XYZ file of C-alpha atoms in Angstrom:
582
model
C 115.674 115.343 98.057
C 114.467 118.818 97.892
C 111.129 119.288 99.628
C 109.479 122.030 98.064
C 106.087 124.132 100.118
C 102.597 122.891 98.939
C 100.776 125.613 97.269
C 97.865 127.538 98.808
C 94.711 126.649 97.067
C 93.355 128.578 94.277
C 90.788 131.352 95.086
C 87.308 130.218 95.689
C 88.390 126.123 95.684
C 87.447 124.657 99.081
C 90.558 123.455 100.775
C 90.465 119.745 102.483
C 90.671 118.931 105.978
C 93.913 117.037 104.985
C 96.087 120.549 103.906
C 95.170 121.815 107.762
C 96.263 120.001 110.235
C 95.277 122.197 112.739
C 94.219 120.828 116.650
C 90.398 121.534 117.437
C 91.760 123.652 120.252
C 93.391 126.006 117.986
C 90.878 126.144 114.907
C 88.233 128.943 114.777
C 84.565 128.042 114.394
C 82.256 130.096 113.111
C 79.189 128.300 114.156
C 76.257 129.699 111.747
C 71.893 129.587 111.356
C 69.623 130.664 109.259
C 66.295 131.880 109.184
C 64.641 131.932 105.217
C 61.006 132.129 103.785
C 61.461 128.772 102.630
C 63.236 125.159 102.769
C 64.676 125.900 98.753
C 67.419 128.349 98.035
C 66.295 128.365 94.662
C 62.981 130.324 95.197
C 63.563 131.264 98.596
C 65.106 134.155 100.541
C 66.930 134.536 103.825
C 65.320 136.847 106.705
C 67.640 136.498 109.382
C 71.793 135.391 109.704
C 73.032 134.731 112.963
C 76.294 133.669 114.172
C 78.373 132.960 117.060
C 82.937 132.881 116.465
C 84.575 130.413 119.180
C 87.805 129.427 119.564
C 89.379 126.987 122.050
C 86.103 126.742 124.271
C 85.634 130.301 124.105
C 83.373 133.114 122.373
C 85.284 135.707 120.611
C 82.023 137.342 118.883
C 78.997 137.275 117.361
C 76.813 138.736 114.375
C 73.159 138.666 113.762
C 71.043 140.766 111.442
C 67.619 140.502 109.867
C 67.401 140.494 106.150
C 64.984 142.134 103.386
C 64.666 138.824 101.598
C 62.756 141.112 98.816
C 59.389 138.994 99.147
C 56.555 138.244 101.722
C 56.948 135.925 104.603
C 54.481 133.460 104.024
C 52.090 133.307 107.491
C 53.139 129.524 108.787
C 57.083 130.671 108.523
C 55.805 133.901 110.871
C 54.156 131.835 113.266
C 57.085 129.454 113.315
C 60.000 132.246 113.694
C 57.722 135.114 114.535
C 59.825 137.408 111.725
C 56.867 139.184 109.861
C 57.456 140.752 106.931
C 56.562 144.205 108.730
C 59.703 143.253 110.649
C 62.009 142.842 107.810
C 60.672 145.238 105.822
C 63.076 148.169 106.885
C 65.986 145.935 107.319
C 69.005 145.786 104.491
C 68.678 143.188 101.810
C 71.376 140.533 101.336
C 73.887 142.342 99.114
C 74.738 144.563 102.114
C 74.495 141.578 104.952
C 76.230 138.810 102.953
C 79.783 140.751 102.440
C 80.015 141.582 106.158
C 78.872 138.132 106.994
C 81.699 137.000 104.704
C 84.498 139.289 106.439
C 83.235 138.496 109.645
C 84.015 135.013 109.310
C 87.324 134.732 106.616
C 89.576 132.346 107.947
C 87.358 130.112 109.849
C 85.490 126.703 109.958
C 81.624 126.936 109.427
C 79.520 124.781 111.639
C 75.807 124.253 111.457
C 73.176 121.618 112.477
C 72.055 120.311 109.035
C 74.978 122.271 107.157
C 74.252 121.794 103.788
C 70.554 124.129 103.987
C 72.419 126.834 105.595
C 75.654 126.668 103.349
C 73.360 125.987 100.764
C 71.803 129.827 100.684
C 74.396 131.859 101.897
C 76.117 129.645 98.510
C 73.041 130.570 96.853
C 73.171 134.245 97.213
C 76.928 134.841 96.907
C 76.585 133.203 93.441
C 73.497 135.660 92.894
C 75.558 138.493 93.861
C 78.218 137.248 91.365
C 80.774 136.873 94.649
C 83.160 133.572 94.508
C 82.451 131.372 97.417
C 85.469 131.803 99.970
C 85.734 127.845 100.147
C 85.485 127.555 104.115
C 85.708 124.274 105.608
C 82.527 122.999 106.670
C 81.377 120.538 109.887
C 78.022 119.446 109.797
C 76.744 118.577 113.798
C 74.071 116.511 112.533
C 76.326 113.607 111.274
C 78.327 114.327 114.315
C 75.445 113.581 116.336
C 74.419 110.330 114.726
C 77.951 108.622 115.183
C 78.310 109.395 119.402
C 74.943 110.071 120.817
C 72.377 106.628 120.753
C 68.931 106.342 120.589
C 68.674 105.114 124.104
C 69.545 108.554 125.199
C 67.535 111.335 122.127
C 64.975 109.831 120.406
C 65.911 111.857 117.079
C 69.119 114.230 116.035
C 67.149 117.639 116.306
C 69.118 120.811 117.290
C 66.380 121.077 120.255
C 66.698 117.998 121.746
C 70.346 117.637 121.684
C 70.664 120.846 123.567
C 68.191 119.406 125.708
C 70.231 116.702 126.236
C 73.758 118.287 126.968
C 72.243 121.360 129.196
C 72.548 123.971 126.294
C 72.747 127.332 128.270
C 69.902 128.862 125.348
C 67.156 126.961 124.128
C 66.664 126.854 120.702
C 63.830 128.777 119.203
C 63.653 129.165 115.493
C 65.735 132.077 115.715
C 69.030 132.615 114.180
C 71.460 133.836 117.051
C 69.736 131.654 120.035
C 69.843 128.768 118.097
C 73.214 129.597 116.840
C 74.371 129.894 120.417
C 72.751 126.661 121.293
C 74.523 124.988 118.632
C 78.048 126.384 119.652
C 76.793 124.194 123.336
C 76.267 121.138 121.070
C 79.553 121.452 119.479
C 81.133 121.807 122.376
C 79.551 118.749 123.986
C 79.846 116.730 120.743
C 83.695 117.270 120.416
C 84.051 116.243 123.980
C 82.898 112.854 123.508
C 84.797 112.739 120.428
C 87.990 112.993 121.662
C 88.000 110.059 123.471
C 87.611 108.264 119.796
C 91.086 110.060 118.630
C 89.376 112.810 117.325
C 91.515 115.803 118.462
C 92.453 117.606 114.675
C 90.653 119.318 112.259
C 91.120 116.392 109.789
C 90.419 113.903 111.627
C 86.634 116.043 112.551
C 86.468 115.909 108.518
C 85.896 111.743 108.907
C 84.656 111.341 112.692
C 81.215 110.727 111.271
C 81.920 107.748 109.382
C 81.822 104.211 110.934
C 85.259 103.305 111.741
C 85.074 101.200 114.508
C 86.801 103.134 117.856
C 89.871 100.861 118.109
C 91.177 101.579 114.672
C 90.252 105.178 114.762
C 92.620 105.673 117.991
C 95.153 104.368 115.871
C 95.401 107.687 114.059
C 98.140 108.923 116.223
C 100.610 106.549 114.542
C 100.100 109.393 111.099
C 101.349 111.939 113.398
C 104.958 113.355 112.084
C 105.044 111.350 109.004
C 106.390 113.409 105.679
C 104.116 114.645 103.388
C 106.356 113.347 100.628
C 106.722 110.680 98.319
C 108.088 107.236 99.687
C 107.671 104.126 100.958
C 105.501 103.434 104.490
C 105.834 100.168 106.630
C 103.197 99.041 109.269
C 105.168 97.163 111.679
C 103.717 95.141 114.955
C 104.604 94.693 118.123
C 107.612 92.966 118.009
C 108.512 94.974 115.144
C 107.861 92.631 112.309
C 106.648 94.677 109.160
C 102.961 93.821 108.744
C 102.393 95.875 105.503
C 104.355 97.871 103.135
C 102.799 100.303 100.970
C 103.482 103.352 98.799
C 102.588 107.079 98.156
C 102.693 110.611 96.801
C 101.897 111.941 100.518
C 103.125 109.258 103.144
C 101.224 111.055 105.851
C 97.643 111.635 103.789
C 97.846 107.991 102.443
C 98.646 106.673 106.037
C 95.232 108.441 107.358
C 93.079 107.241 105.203
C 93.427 103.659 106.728
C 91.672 104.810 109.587
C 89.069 106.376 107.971
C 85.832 105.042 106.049
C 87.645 105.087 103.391
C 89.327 101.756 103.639
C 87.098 99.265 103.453
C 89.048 96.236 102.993
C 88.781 93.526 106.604
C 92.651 92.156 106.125
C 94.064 95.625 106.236
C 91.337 96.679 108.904
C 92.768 93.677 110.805
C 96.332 94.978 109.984
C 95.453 98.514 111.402
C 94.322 96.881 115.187
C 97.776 94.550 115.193
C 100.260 98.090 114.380
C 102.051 99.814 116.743
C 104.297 102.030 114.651
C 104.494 102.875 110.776
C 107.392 104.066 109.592
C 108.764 106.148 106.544
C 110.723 105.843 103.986
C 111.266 109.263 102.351
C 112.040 108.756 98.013
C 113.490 111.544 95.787
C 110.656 109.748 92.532
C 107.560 108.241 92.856
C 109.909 105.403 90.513
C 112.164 105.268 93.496
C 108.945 104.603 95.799
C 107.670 101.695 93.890
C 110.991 100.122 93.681
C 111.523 100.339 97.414
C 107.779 99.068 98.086
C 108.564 96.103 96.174
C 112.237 95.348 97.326
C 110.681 95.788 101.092
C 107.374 93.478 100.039
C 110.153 90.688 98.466
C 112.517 91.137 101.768
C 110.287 91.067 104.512
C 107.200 89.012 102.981
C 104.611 91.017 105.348
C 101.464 88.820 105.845
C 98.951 91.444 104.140
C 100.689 92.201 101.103
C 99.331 90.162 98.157
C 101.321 90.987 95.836
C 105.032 90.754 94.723
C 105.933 88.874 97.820
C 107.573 85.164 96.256
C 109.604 86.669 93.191
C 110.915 82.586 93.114
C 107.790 81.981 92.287
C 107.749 83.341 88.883
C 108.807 80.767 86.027
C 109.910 80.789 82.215
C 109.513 78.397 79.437
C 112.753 76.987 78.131
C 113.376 75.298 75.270
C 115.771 71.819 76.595
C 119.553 71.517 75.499
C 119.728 68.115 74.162
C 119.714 66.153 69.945
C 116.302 66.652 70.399
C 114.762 69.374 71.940
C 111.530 69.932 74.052
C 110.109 72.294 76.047
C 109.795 72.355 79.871
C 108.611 75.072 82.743
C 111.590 76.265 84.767
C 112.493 78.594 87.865
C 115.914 79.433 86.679
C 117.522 80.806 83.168
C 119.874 78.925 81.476
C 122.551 80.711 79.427
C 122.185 79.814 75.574
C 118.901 78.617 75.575
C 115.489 80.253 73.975
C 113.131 81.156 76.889
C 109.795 83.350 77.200
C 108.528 85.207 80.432
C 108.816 85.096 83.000
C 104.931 83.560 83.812
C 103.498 84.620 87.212
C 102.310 81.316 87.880
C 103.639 77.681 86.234
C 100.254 77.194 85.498
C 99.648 80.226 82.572
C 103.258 78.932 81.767
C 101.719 75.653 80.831
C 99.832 77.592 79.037
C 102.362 78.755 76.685
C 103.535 75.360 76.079
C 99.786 73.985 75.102
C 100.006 76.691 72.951
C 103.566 76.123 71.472
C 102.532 72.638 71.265
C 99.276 73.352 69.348
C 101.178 75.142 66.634
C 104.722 72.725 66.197
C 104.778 69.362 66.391
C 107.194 69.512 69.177
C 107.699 66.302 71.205
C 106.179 65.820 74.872
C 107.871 63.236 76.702
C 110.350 63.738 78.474
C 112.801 60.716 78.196
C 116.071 62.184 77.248
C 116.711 60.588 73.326
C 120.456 59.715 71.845
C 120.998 61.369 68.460
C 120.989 58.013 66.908
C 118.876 54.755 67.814
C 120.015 51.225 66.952
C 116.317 50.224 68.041
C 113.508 51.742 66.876
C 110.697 53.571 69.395
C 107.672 53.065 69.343
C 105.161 56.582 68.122
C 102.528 57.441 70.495
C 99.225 58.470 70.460
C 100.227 62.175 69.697
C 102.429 60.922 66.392
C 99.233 59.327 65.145
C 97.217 62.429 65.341
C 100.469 64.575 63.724
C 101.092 66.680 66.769
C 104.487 64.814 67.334
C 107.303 64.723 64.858
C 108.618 61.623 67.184
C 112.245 61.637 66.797
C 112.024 58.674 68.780
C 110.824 56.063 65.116
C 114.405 57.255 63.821
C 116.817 54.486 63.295
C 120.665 55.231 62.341
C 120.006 58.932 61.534
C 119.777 62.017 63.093
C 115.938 62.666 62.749
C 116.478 65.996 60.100
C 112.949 66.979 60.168
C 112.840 67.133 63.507
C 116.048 69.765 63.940
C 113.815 72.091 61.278
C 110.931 71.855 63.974
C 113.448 72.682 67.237
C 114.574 75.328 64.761
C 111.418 76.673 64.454
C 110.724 76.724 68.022
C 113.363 78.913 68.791
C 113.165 81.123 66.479
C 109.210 81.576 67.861
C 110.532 81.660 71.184
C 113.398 84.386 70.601
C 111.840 86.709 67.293
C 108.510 86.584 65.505
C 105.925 85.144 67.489
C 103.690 84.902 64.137
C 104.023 82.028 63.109
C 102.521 80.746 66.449
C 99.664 83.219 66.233
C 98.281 82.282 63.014
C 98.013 78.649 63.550
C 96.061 79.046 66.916
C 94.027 82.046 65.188
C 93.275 79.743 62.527
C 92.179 77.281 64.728
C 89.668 79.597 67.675
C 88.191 80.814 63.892
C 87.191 77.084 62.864
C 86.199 76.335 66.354
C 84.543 79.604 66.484
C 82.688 78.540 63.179
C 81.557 74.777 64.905
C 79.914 76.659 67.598
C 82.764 74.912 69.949
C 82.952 78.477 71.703
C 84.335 76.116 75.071
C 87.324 74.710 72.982
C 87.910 78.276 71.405
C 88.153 80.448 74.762
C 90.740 77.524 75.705
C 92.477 77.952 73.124
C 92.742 81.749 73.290
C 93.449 81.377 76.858
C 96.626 79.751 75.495
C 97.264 81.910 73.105
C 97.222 85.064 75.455
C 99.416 83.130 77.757
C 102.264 82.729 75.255
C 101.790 85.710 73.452
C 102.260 87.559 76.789
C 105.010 85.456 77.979
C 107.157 86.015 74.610
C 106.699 89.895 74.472
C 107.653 90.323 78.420
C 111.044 88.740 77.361
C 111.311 90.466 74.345
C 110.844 93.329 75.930
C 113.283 92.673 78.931
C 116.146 91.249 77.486
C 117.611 94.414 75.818
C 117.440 96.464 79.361
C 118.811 93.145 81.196
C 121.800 92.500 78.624
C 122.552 96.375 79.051
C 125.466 97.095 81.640
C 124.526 100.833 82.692
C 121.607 103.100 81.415
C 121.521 106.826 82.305
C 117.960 108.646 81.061
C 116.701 111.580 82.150
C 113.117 112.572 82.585
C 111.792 116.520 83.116
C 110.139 117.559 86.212
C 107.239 119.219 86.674
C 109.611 122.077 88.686
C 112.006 122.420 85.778
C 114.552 120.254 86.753
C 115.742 116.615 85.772
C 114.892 113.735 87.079
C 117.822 111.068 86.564
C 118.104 107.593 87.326
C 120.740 104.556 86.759
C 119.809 100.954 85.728
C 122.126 98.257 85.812
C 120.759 95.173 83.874
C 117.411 96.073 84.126
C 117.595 97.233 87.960
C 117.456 100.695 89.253
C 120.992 100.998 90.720
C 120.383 104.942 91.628
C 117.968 107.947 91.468
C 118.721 111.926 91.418
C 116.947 114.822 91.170
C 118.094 118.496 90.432
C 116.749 121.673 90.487
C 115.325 124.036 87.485
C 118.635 125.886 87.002
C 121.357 123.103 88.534
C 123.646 121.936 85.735
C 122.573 118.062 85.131
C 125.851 116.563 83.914
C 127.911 116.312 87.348
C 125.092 115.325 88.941
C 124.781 112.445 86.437
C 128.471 111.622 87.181
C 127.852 111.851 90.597
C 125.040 109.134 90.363
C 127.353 107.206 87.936
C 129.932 106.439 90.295
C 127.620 106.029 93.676
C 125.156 103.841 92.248
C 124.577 100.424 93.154
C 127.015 97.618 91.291
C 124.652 94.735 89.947
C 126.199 91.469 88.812
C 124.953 90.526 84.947
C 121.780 87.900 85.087
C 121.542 85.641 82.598
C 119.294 86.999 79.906
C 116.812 87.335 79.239
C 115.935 87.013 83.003
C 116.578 90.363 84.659
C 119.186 91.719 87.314
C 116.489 92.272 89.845
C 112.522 91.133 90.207
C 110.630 90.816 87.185
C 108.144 93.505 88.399
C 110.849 95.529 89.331
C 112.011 95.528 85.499
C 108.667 96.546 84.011
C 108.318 99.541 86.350
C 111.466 100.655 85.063
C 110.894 99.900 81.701
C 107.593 101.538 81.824
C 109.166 104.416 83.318
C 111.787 104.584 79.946
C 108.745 104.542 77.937
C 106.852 107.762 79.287
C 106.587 110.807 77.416
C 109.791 112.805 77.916
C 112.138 110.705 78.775
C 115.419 111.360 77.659
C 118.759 108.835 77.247
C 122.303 110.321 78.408
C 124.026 107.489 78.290
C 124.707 103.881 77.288
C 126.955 101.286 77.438
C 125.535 99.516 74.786
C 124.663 100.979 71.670
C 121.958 97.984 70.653
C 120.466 97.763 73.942
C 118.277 100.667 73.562
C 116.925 102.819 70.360
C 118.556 105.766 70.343
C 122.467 106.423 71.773
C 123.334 109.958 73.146
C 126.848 110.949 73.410
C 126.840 113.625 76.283
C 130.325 113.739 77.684
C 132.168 116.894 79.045
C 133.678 117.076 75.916
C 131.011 117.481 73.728
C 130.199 120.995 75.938
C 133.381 122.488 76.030
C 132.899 125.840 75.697
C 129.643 126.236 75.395
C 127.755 128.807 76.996
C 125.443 127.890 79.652
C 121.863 128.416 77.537
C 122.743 126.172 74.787
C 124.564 123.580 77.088
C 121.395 123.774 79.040
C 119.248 123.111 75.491
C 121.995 120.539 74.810
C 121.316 118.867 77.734
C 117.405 117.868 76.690
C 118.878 114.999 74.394
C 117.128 113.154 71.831
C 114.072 110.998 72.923
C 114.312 107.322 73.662
C-alpha cells in the first residue's frame, strides 16, 4: 500500500492537536494577556497586549504594547489596571499592534488563563480588520488547573492565586506582560504535575483536562508508533490474548481517543486498564479493514467485542425434504432445498416461520409422514381453524392439495415474497381496524422478520453461487481500487496509482488471491456479515465490474481481456479501462 503525506490544513482552519504530535519540550508557547475596556469583544476595545514566547522551559522573547482602543477607559477599568485613557491616548490603535502581534507569534501554541476572552478579541479585531485568523492551537490554563490542583490546596482557579501557590517569580497585577509572565510560571508548574499523568505531547495537552481517570490516561504510550493509516488494531493483554479488535481510517488517532474523554463506554474503559500492547494491522481499503476486523473478531472471540463474534450462531429457515414438506430453523444449508437468511438469532427466525405459517397452511408437526397412509390421522386443532392442510387425514393418496401448498412455499421462499406480504398486510389492516394494535405489531414483527430474512438470501445467493468477481472502484487519488471475491468472500484487495495501468495489476490479484471452496447456496463462502460488506461495497456509486465468471451472477458482464486492448493507445485504453457500471 502506498502511503501518501497528509495535507497541510487550509489557510485560516485551526489545525487539531492530533496532526502535531509534537513533545511539550519541543513546542513553542506563546503565552498571551490582555488588558480591554470591557469583558465583551463586541463593544469593547483592547488597551494593552502582552506576551511572553517559551520554549522547552525557556524564554525566547517577549512583546507588550499599549493600544488606542479608539474610546474612553471607563474609571473602574483605570482603577483596576491603572491604564487611563491619557495613557493610551498617544499609543497606536490595533490595526498597527495586531499584525506584529500576529508575526510575532506564527507558528506557535497560544496559552492564556481563561483563553477564550483573550482569543476571543484578538479574534474579534482580526475579523474587524478583515485579516483571516492564523488558526493557532490554543491551551487554556484554567481547565488545566481544575483537573491537577484541589481545593484543599487554592480555594478558587484565579491566575493570582495559582501563582501564589507555585512561587510565580511576578505577581500578577492586572497588567498584560506581568501577568503574562506569571502565567508562563503557572504553565510551567501545571505541565509538571501533568506529566506524571502521561501527559508529555502536544495532543495529549489538547485532552489532559478532561476526566480520564490517571491509570487509563498512562496508557497512552501504547498509541505511540502506530500508522496513521487505515487497518485493523488489536488490544491484546498480558499474556497476549486479544482483548478487543477494532477498526479505522487513522489506527493511531482512533487508538487515542480511548484514553481520552471521549470514550465513555465502562467495558472498554475496563479493556483499556487490562492492555499491555495494541497492535496494527496496516489495510490497502477501508473494505479490506472491515473484513480483517471481523475475520480477527470471529477467530479470536475477544471478550469486549459484541458483535460478529459466534458466526455459528446465525441460522436459516429451510423448507424439509420429505412427501410432505414443513418448515424448520437450521444452522447448516442443505443443497436443493428453499431457504431464507440467514437470521441473527433462531428466535427472529421463528419469526419468519409464524409468518410463513400465517399466510400457507403449511403443516407444524414434525412427525415425518409416508406418502401414502393405510390408516387415517387424526386433524388437529390447527386443521379445524384452516391453518393446516393436514396431509396427515389422507388415506391411499398422495395428499395433491397439499404438494400445491409445499409448492407455494418454495416458490415464496426462493422468488416473490408477495404473496406472503399481502396476506399478513391484510391481516395487521383488519387488526389495525379492531383496535387489536397488540396482535398487529406482532404480526408485523413477523412480517419484518421474514421479509428481511428472504431479501438477505436473495440478495446473497447470486455473489455466493459466483466463482470469481473482479470490480473496480475509483479512488479519491485517481487510481483504482480492485478487489477479488470468491463466492461471496473477499479473496484479495489492490490498489494502484493515478497513472499505473490497472489490467496487470488485476491479473496479478487474479492469480495471488485467496482459493475459496464453493458453499452451498445460498449460504455464503465466508461470514454472513462478511458478505453484506462486500456486497454493499459492489453497490456504491462507481463501482465498476472487470470480470466474471458467471455471466448471471451479476447485472452487467465486462469483457476486459488483453485482447480487447491490443493496440490501443494508452488514453483510450485508460478510458477503456472505466467499464460499464454494475
Amino acid at each position: 500500500m502506498t502511503q501518501q503525506a497528509a495535507a497541510a490544513p487550509p489557510r485560516g482552519i485551526q489545525p487539531s492537536f492530533e496532526d502535531l504530535g509534537t513533545p511539550l519540550r519541543d513546542v513553542t508557547f506563546v503565552v498571551v494577556d490582555l488588558e480591554t475596556t470591557g469583558t465583551r469583544a463586541s463593544d469593547s476595545g483592547i488597551t494593552e497586549i502582552g506576551a511572553v514566547k517559551v520554549r522547552g522551559g525557556e524564554v525566547l522573547g517577549e512583546f507588550q504594547s499599549l493600544v488606542n482602543p479608539g474610546r474612553e477607559v471607563p474609571a473602574f477599568i483605570a482603577r483596576l489596571t491603572g491604564i487611563t485613557t491619557a495613557m493610551v491616548a498617544t499609543a497606536p490603535q490595533i490595526d498597527l499592534v495586531l499584525p506584529s502581534f500576529l508575526e510575532w507569534a506564527h507558528g506557535s501554541v497560544l496559552v492564556a488563563h481563561n483563553a477564550p476572552f483573550d482569543v476571543g478579541f484578538l479574534k474579534a479585531a482580526a475579523a474587524g480588520l478583515g485579516y483571516p485568523w492564523p488558526g493557532f492551537p490554543v491551551v487554556d490554563t484554567v481547565p488545566l488547573a481544575r483537573r491537577v490542583v484541589t481545593r484543599d490546596e487554592a480555594p478558587n482557579h484565579k491566575l493570582s492565586t495559582l501563582a501564589n501557590l507555585f512561587h510565580a517569580q511576578v505577581t500578577p497585577e492586572h497588567r498584560a506582560l506581568a501577568d503574562a509572565r506569571a502565567t508562563v510560571d503557572v504553565l510551567h508548574a501545571l505541565l509538571g504535575r501533568l506529566g506524571s499523568m502521561g501527559v508529555t505531547h502536544l495532543e495529549d495537552l489538547a485532552t489532559a483536562a478532561d476526566p480520564v481517570p490517571p491509570d487509563v490516561r498512562r496508557k497512552r504510550h501504547l498509541a505511540d508508533g502506530l500508522p496513521e493509516a487505515p487497518g485493523v488494531y488489536l488490544f491484546k493483554g498480558p499474556g497476549d490474548e486479544v482483548l478487543y479488535v477494532g477498526t479505522s481510517t487513522n489506527i493511531k488517532k482512533r487508538v487515542r481517543s480511548y484514553f481520552t474523554a471521549a470514550e465513555k463506554r465502562r467495558r472498554i474503559t475496563e479493556m483499556v486498564r487490562i492492555a499491555h500492547e495494541v497492535t496494527p494491522v496496516v489495510c490497502a481499503t477501508p473494505l479490506e479493514a472491515s473484513v480483517r476486523e471481523l475475520r480477527l473478531i470471529t477467530e479470536h472471540e475477544p471478550r469486549y467485542n459484541r458483535r460478529s463474534k459466534h458466526p455459528e450462531r446465525h441460522t436459516w429457515v429451510r423448507l424439509t425434504d420429505e412427501p410432505y414438506p414443513r418448515l424448520s430453523v437450521v444452522r447448516e444449508v442443505r443443497a436443493g432445498a428453499p431457504h431464507i437468511g440467514p437470521f441473527g438469532s433462531r428466535r427472529v427466525a421463528q419469526e419468519a416461520v409464524d409468518a410463513l405459517h400465517d399466510a400457507l397452511p403449511l403443516r407444524q408437526c414434525s412427525m415425518r409422514l409416508a406418502v401414502v397412509s393405510r390408516t387415517p390421522g387424526s386433524p388437529c386443532a390447527l386443521a379445524g381453524m384452516g391453518r393446516c392442510s393436514a396431509p396427515c387425514t389422507a388415506v391411499d393418496a398422495p395428499d395433491d392439495a397439499y404438494a400445491a401448498v409445499a409448492k407455494a412455499a418454495s416458490d415464496v421462499l426462493t422468488g416473490d415474497p408477495s404473496p406472503v406480504v399481502r396476506a399478513l398486510a391484510g391481516r395487521i389492516g383488519r387488526l389495525a381496524a379492531e383496535e387489536r394494535f397488540e396482535e398487529a405489531g406482532l404480526v408485523t414483527g413477523r412480517l419484518r422478520a421474514y421479509v428481511q430474512g428472504a431479501g438477505r438470501a436473495q440478495r446473497l445467493a447470486p455473489l455466493a453461487a459466483c466463482a470469481e468477481l473482479v470490480a473496480a472502484r475509483p479512488t479519491s487519488a485517481g487510481g483504482w481500487e480492485l478487489i477479488v471475491v470468491r463466492h461471496a468472500r473477499l479473496a484479495g484487495t489492490a490498489v494502484t496509482g493515478p497513472h499505473e495501468d490497472p489490467l496487470p495489476v488485476v491479473d496479478a490479484l487474479r492469480a495471488t488471491a485467496e482459493s475459496v471452496e464453493p458453499p452451498v447456496p445460498p449460504a455464503p463462502a465466508c461470514h454472513p456479515e462478511e458478505a453484506a460488506l462486500v456486497i454493499d461495497w459492489l453497490e456504491s456509486p462507481g463501482v465498476r465490474l472487470v470480470h466474471t465468471s458467471d455471466p448471471w451472477a451479476v447485472p452487467v458482464r465486462s469483457a476486459l481481456s488483453h485482447a480487447d486492448l491490443a493496440g490501443v493507445s494508452g488514453e483510450v485504453r485508460a478510458q477503456i479501462t472505466t467499464m460499464a457500471p454494475c
